[in-house]
mmCIF file of N, CA and C in Angstrom:
data_model
loop_
_atom_site.group_PDB
_atom_site.id
_atom_site.type_symbol
_atom_site.label_atom_id
_atom_site.label_comp_id
_atom_site.label_asym_id
_atom_site.label_seq_id
_atom_site.Cartn_x
_atom_site.Cartn_y
_atom_site.Cartn_z
ATOM 1 N N MET A 1 -0.022 -1.163 0.151
ATOM 2 C CA MET A 1 0.117 -0.584 -0.119
ATOM 3 C C MET A 1 1.243 1.455 -0.080
ATOM 4 N N LYS A 2 0.309 1.910 -1.096
ATOM 5 C CA LYS A 2 1.205 3.626 -0.588
ATOM 6 C C LYS A 2 0.118 4.847 -0.857
ATOM 7 N N VAL A 3 0.879 5.575 0.375
ATOM 8 C CA VAL A 3 0.098 7.034 0.415
ATOM 9 C C VAL A 3 0.647 8.268 -0.791
ATOM 10 N N ARG A 4 -0.667 8.813 -1.473
ATOM 11 C CA ARG A 4 0.247 9.977 -2.180
ATOM 12 C C ARG A 4 -0.776 11.015 -1.721
ATOM 13 N N VAL A 5 0.536 12.001 -2.033
ATOM 14 C CA VAL A 5 -0.821 13.523 -2.194
ATOM 15 C C VAL A 5 -0.871 14.029 -3.115
ATOM 16 N N ASP A 6 -1.697 14.891 -3.186
ATOM 17 C CA ASP A 6 -1.753 15.587 -4.392
ATOM 18 C C ASP A 6 -1.083 17.118 -4.563
ATOM 19 N N PRO A 7 -0.560 17.675 -4.857
ATOM 20 C CA PRO A 7 0.035 18.589 -4.400
ATOM 21 C C PRO A 7 -0.688 19.901 -5.177
ATOM 22 N N ARG A 8 -1.265 19.455 -6.373
ATOM 23 C CA ARG A 8 -2.904 20.491 -6.865
ATOM 24 C C ARG A 8 -3.686 20.935 -5.765
ATOM 25 N N LEU A 9 -3.678 20.025 -4.273
ATOM 26 C CA LEU A 9 -4.934 19.950 -4.085
ATOM 27 C C LEU A 9 -4.479 20.277 -2.676
ATOM 28 N N CYS A 10 -3.210 20.224 -2.416
ATOM 29 C CA CYS A 10 -2.676 20.762 -0.683
ATOM 30 C C CYS A 10 -3.102 22.008 -1.015
ATOM 31 N N GLN A 11 -3.630 22.006 0.259
ATOM 32 C CA GLN A 11 -3.814 23.024 1.032
ATOM 33 C C GLN A 11 -2.745 24.115 2.676
ATOM 34 N N GLY A 12 -2.242 22.728 3.032
ATOM 35 C CA GLY A 12 -1.368 23.474 4.207
ATOM 36 C C GLY A 12 -1.677 22.639 5.336
ATOM 37 N N HIS A 13 -2.888 21.979 5.103
ATOM 38 C CA HIS A 13 -3.299 22.180 6.769
ATOM 39 C C HIS A 13 -3.181 21.314 7.703
ATOM 40 N N ASN A 14 -2.354 20.245 6.961
ATOM 41 C CA ASN A 14 -0.837 19.188 8.074
ATOM 42 C C ASN A 14 -1.927 18.217 9.109
ATOM 43 N N ARG A 15 -3.178 18.512 8.848
ATOM 44 C CA ARG A 15 -3.792 17.451 9.498
ATOM 45 C C ARG A 15 -3.198 15.809 9.256
ATOM 46 N N CYS A 16 -2.752 15.534 8.081
ATOM 47 C CA CYS A 16 -2.372 14.536 7.691
ATOM 48 C C CYS A 16 -0.500 14.425 9.089
ATOM 49 N N ILE A 17 0.176 15.535 9.006
ATOM 50 C CA ILE A 17 1.675 15.250 9.689
ATOM 51 C C ILE A 17 0.863 14.932 11.653
ATOM 52 N N SER A 18 -0.636 15.924 11.816
ATOM 53 C CA SER A 18 -0.497 14.623 13.049
ATOM 54 C C SER A 18 -1.292 14.080 13.525
ATOM 55 N N VAL A 19 -1.951 13.188 12.428
ATOM 56 C CA VAL A 19 -1.927 12.077 12.496
ATOM 57 C C VAL A 19 -1.037 11.146 12.088
ATOM 58 N N ALA A 20 0.314 11.238 11.354
ATOM 59 C CA ALA A 20 0.526 10.582 11.457
ATOM 60 C C ALA A 20 2.332 10.415 10.699
ATOM 61 N N PRO A 21 2.832 11.590 11.557
ATOM 62 C CA PRO A 21 3.715 11.857 11.121
ATOM 63 C C PRO A 21 5.298 11.612 10.508
ATOM 64 N N ASP A 22 4.891 9.966 10.732
ATOM 65 C CA ASP A 22 6.371 9.176 9.813
ATOM 66 C C ASP A 22 5.809 9.393 8.321
ATOM 67 N N LEU A 23 4.904 9.466 8.063
ATOM 68 C CA LEU A 23 4.356 9.049 6.691
ATOM 69 C C LEU A 23 4.424 10.068 5.764
ATOM 70 N N PHE A 24 4.974 11.691 6.708
ATOM 71 C CA PHE A 24 4.120 12.494 5.672
ATOM 72 C C PHE A 24 5.575 13.486 6.050
ATOM 73 N N ASP A 25 5.995 14.416 4.517
ATOM 74 C CA ASP A 25 6.928 15.372 4.837
ATOM 75 C C ASP A 25 6.415 17.270 4.738
ATOM 76 N N LEU A 26 6.426 17.560 4.914
ATOM 77 C CA LEU A 26 6.402 18.865 4.618
ATOM 78 C C LEU A 26 7.707 19.981 3.618
ATOM 79 N N ASP A 27 7.168 20.606 3.007
ATOM 80 C CA ASP A 27 8.266 21.086 2.465
ATOM 81 C C ASP A 27 8.294 22.951 2.932
ATOM 82 N N GLU A 28 8.901 23.886 3.037
ATOM 83 C CA GLU A 28 9.378 24.767 3.502
ATOM 84 C C GLU A 28 8.131 25.430 3.142
ATOM 85 N N GLU A 29 7.065 25.800 2.399
ATOM 86 C CA GLU A 29 5.798 26.178 2.323
ATOM 87 C C GLU A 29 4.910 26.140 3.318
ATOM 88 N N GLY A 30 4.850 24.728 4.125
ATOM 89 C CA GLY A 30 4.037 23.671 5.236
ATOM 90 C C GLY A 30 3.347 22.796 3.923
ATOM 91 N N PHE A 31 3.990 22.537 2.128
ATOM 92 C CA PHE A 31 2.714 20.873 2.144
ATOM 93 C C PHE A 31 3.265 20.430 2.027
ATOM 94 N N ALA A 32 2.236 19.289 2.242
ATOM 95 C CA ALA A 32 2.469 18.102 2.494
ATOM 96 C C ALA A 32 3.270 16.999 1.261
ATOM 97 N N SER A 33 3.923 16.213 1.030
ATOM 98 C CA SER A 33 3.754 14.939 0.449
ATOM 99 C C SER A 33 4.110 13.438 1.861
ATOM 100 N N ALA A 34 4.220 12.871 0.648
ATOM 101 C CA ALA A 34 4.441 11.395 1.078
ATOM 102 C C ALA A 34 6.003 11.488 1.674
ATOM 103 N N ILE A 35 6.235 10.614 2.239
ATOM 104 C CA ILE A 35 7.790 10.557 2.878
ATOM 105 C C ILE A 35 8.051 9.099 1.931
ATOM 106 N N GLY A 36 9.466 9.920 1.204
ATOM 107 C CA GLY A 36 10.303 8.790 -0.037
ATOM 108 C C GLY A 36 8.977 8.240 -0.766
ATOM 109 N N ASP A 37 8.756 6.632 -1.163
ATOM 110 C CA ASP A 37 7.782 6.262 -2.047
ATOM 111 C C ASP A 37 6.570 6.318 -1.360
ATOM 112 N N GLY A 38 6.323 6.471 -0.028
ATOM 113 C CA GLY A 38 5.002 6.739 0.289
ATOM 114 C C GLY A 38 4.317 5.310 0.414
ATOM 115 N N THR A 39 4.961 4.016 0.535
ATOM 116 C CA THR A 39 4.854 2.617 1.226
ATOM 117 C C THR A 39 4.897 3.060 2.386
ATOM 118 N N VAL A 40 3.865 2.718 2.530
ATOM 119 C CA VAL A 40 2.976 2.200 4.054
ATOM 120 C C VAL A 40 3.477 0.480 5.128
ATOM 121 N N PRO A 41 3.924 1.358 6.178
ATOM 122 C CA PRO A 41 4.079 -0.250 6.208
ATOM 123 C C PRO A 41 2.982 -0.713 6.895
ATOM 124 N N PRO A 42 2.824 -1.889 6.534
ATOM 125 C CA PRO A 42 1.896 -2.466 7.729
ATOM 126 C C PRO A 42 0.915 -2.822 8.599
ATOM 127 N N ASP A 43 1.577 -1.520 9.738
ATOM 128 C CA ASP A 43 1.093 -1.510 10.829
ATOM 129 C C ASP A 43 0.837 0.019 10.842
ATOM 130 N N ARG A 44 1.067 0.779 9.980
ATOM 131 C CA ARG A 44 0.456 1.975 9.984
ATOM 132 C C ARG A 44 -0.314 1.700 9.050
ATOM 133 N N ARG A 45 -0.981 0.955 8.516
ATOM 134 C CA ARG A 45 -2.136 1.753 7.513
ATOM 135 C C ARG A 45 -3.827 1.994 8.000
ATOM 136 N N ASP A 46 -3.254 1.870 9.024
ATOM 137 C CA ASP A 46 -4.591 2.735 9.464
ATOM 138 C C ASP A 46 -4.531 4.193 10.116
ATOM 139 N N LEU A 47 -3.153 4.409 10.213
ATOM 140 C CA LEU A 47 -3.548 5.630 10.007
ATOM 141 C C LEU A 47 -3.434 6.179 8.907
ATOM 142 N N ALA A 48 -2.790 5.661 8.178
ATOM 143 C CA ALA A 48 -2.542 5.900 6.464
ATOM 144 C C ALA A 48 -4.568 5.930 6.459
ATOM 145 N N GLY A 49 -5.189 5.687 6.525
ATOM 146 C CA GLY A 49 -6.338 5.691 6.737
ATOM 147 C C GLY A 49 -6.442 6.944 6.969
ATOM 148 N N LEU A 50 -6.824 7.250 8.163
ATOM 149 C CA LEU A 50 -6.875 8.238 9.298
ATOM 150 C C LEU A 50 -6.356 9.267 8.421
ATOM 151 N N ALA A 51 -5.151 9.531 7.996
ATOM 152 C CA ALA A 51 -4.883 11.023 7.193
ATOM 153 C C ALA A 51 -5.957 11.146 5.950
ATOM 154 N N VAL A 52 -6.096 9.844 5.542
ATOM 155 C CA VAL A 52 -6.632 10.699 4.489
ATOM 156 C C VAL A 52 -8.163 10.994 4.343
ATOM 157 N N ASP A 53 -8.992 10.176 5.468
ATOM 158 C CA ASP A 53 -10.424 10.480 6.668
ATOM 159 C C ASP A 53 -10.123 12.205 6.366
ATOM 160 N N ASN A 54 -8.776 12.871 7.037
ATOM 161 C CA ASN A 54 -9.158 13.465 7.785
ATOM 162 C C ASN A 54 -9.067 15.279 7.051
ATOM 163 N N CYS A 55 -7.780 14.710 6.163
ATOM 164 C CA CYS A 55 -7.687 15.822 4.833
ATOM 165 C C CYS A 55 -9.015 16.016 4.441
ATOM 166 N N PRO A 56 -8.946 17.866 4.899
ATOM 167 C CA PRO A 56 -10.333 18.582 4.226
ATOM 168 C C PRO A 56 -10.683 18.449 2.637
ATOM 169 N N GLU A 57 -9.232 18.660 2.069
ATOM 170 C CA GLU A 57 -9.034 19.162 0.272
ATOM 171 C C GLU A 57 -9.094 17.727 -0.488
ATOM 172 N N GLN A 58 -8.701 16.649 0.341
ATOM 173 C CA GLN A 58 -9.397 15.204 -0.327
ATOM 174 C C GLN A 58 -7.795 15.200 -1.160
ATOM 175 N N ALA A 59 -6.515 15.298 -1.061
ATOM 176 C CA ALA A 59 -5.993 15.731 -1.341
ATOM 177 C C ALA A 59 -5.076 14.383 -1.358
ATOM 178 N N ILE A 60 -5.348 13.410 -0.078
ATOM 179 C CA ILE A 60 -4.325 12.518 0.075
ATOM 180 C C ILE A 60 -4.877 10.817 0.044
ATOM 181 N N SER A 61 -4.620 10.201 -1.171
ATOM 182 C CA SER A 61 -5.494 8.835 -1.651
ATOM 183 C C SER A 61 -4.235 7.580 -1.267
ATOM 184 N N LEU A 62 -4.847 6.269 -0.725
ATOM 185 C CA LEU A 62 -3.969 5.087 -0.918
ATOM 186 C C LEU A 62 -4.060 4.245 -1.889
ATOM 187 N N ASP A 63 -3.368 3.653 -2.019
ATOM 188 C CA ASP A 63 -2.856 3.050 -3.486
ATOM 189 C C ASP A 63 -3.039 1.446 -2.602
ATOM 190 N N ALA A 64 -4.089 0.797 -3.053
ATOM 191 C CA ALA A 64 -3.757 -0.267 -2.011
ATOM 192 C C ALA A 64 -3.261 -1.556 -2.571
ATOM 193 N N GLY A 65 -3.020 -1.548 -4.498
ATOM 194 C CA GLY A 65 -2.623 -1.690 -5.312
ATOM 195 C C GLY A 65 -0.597 -2.302 -4.747
ATOM 196 N N SER A 66 -0.294 -1.649 -4.668
ATOM 197 C CA SER A 66 0.972 -1.507 -4.075
ATOM 198 C C SER A 66 2.054 -1.938 -2.903
#
């Protein structure tokens, strides 16, 4: 499973960082991106889903096929 952040939609609310700081990174302007290639460890999948649910801009998605 991989997490992805659409940079066109992210508005820098940073709720994803609050929920799962080890899955997301912030740039110098405060916009989020997935750490590394976005791979979500099995024990962090619930938090990745919570980050998706908490993004007010719906900028975060999960790819279950990866």
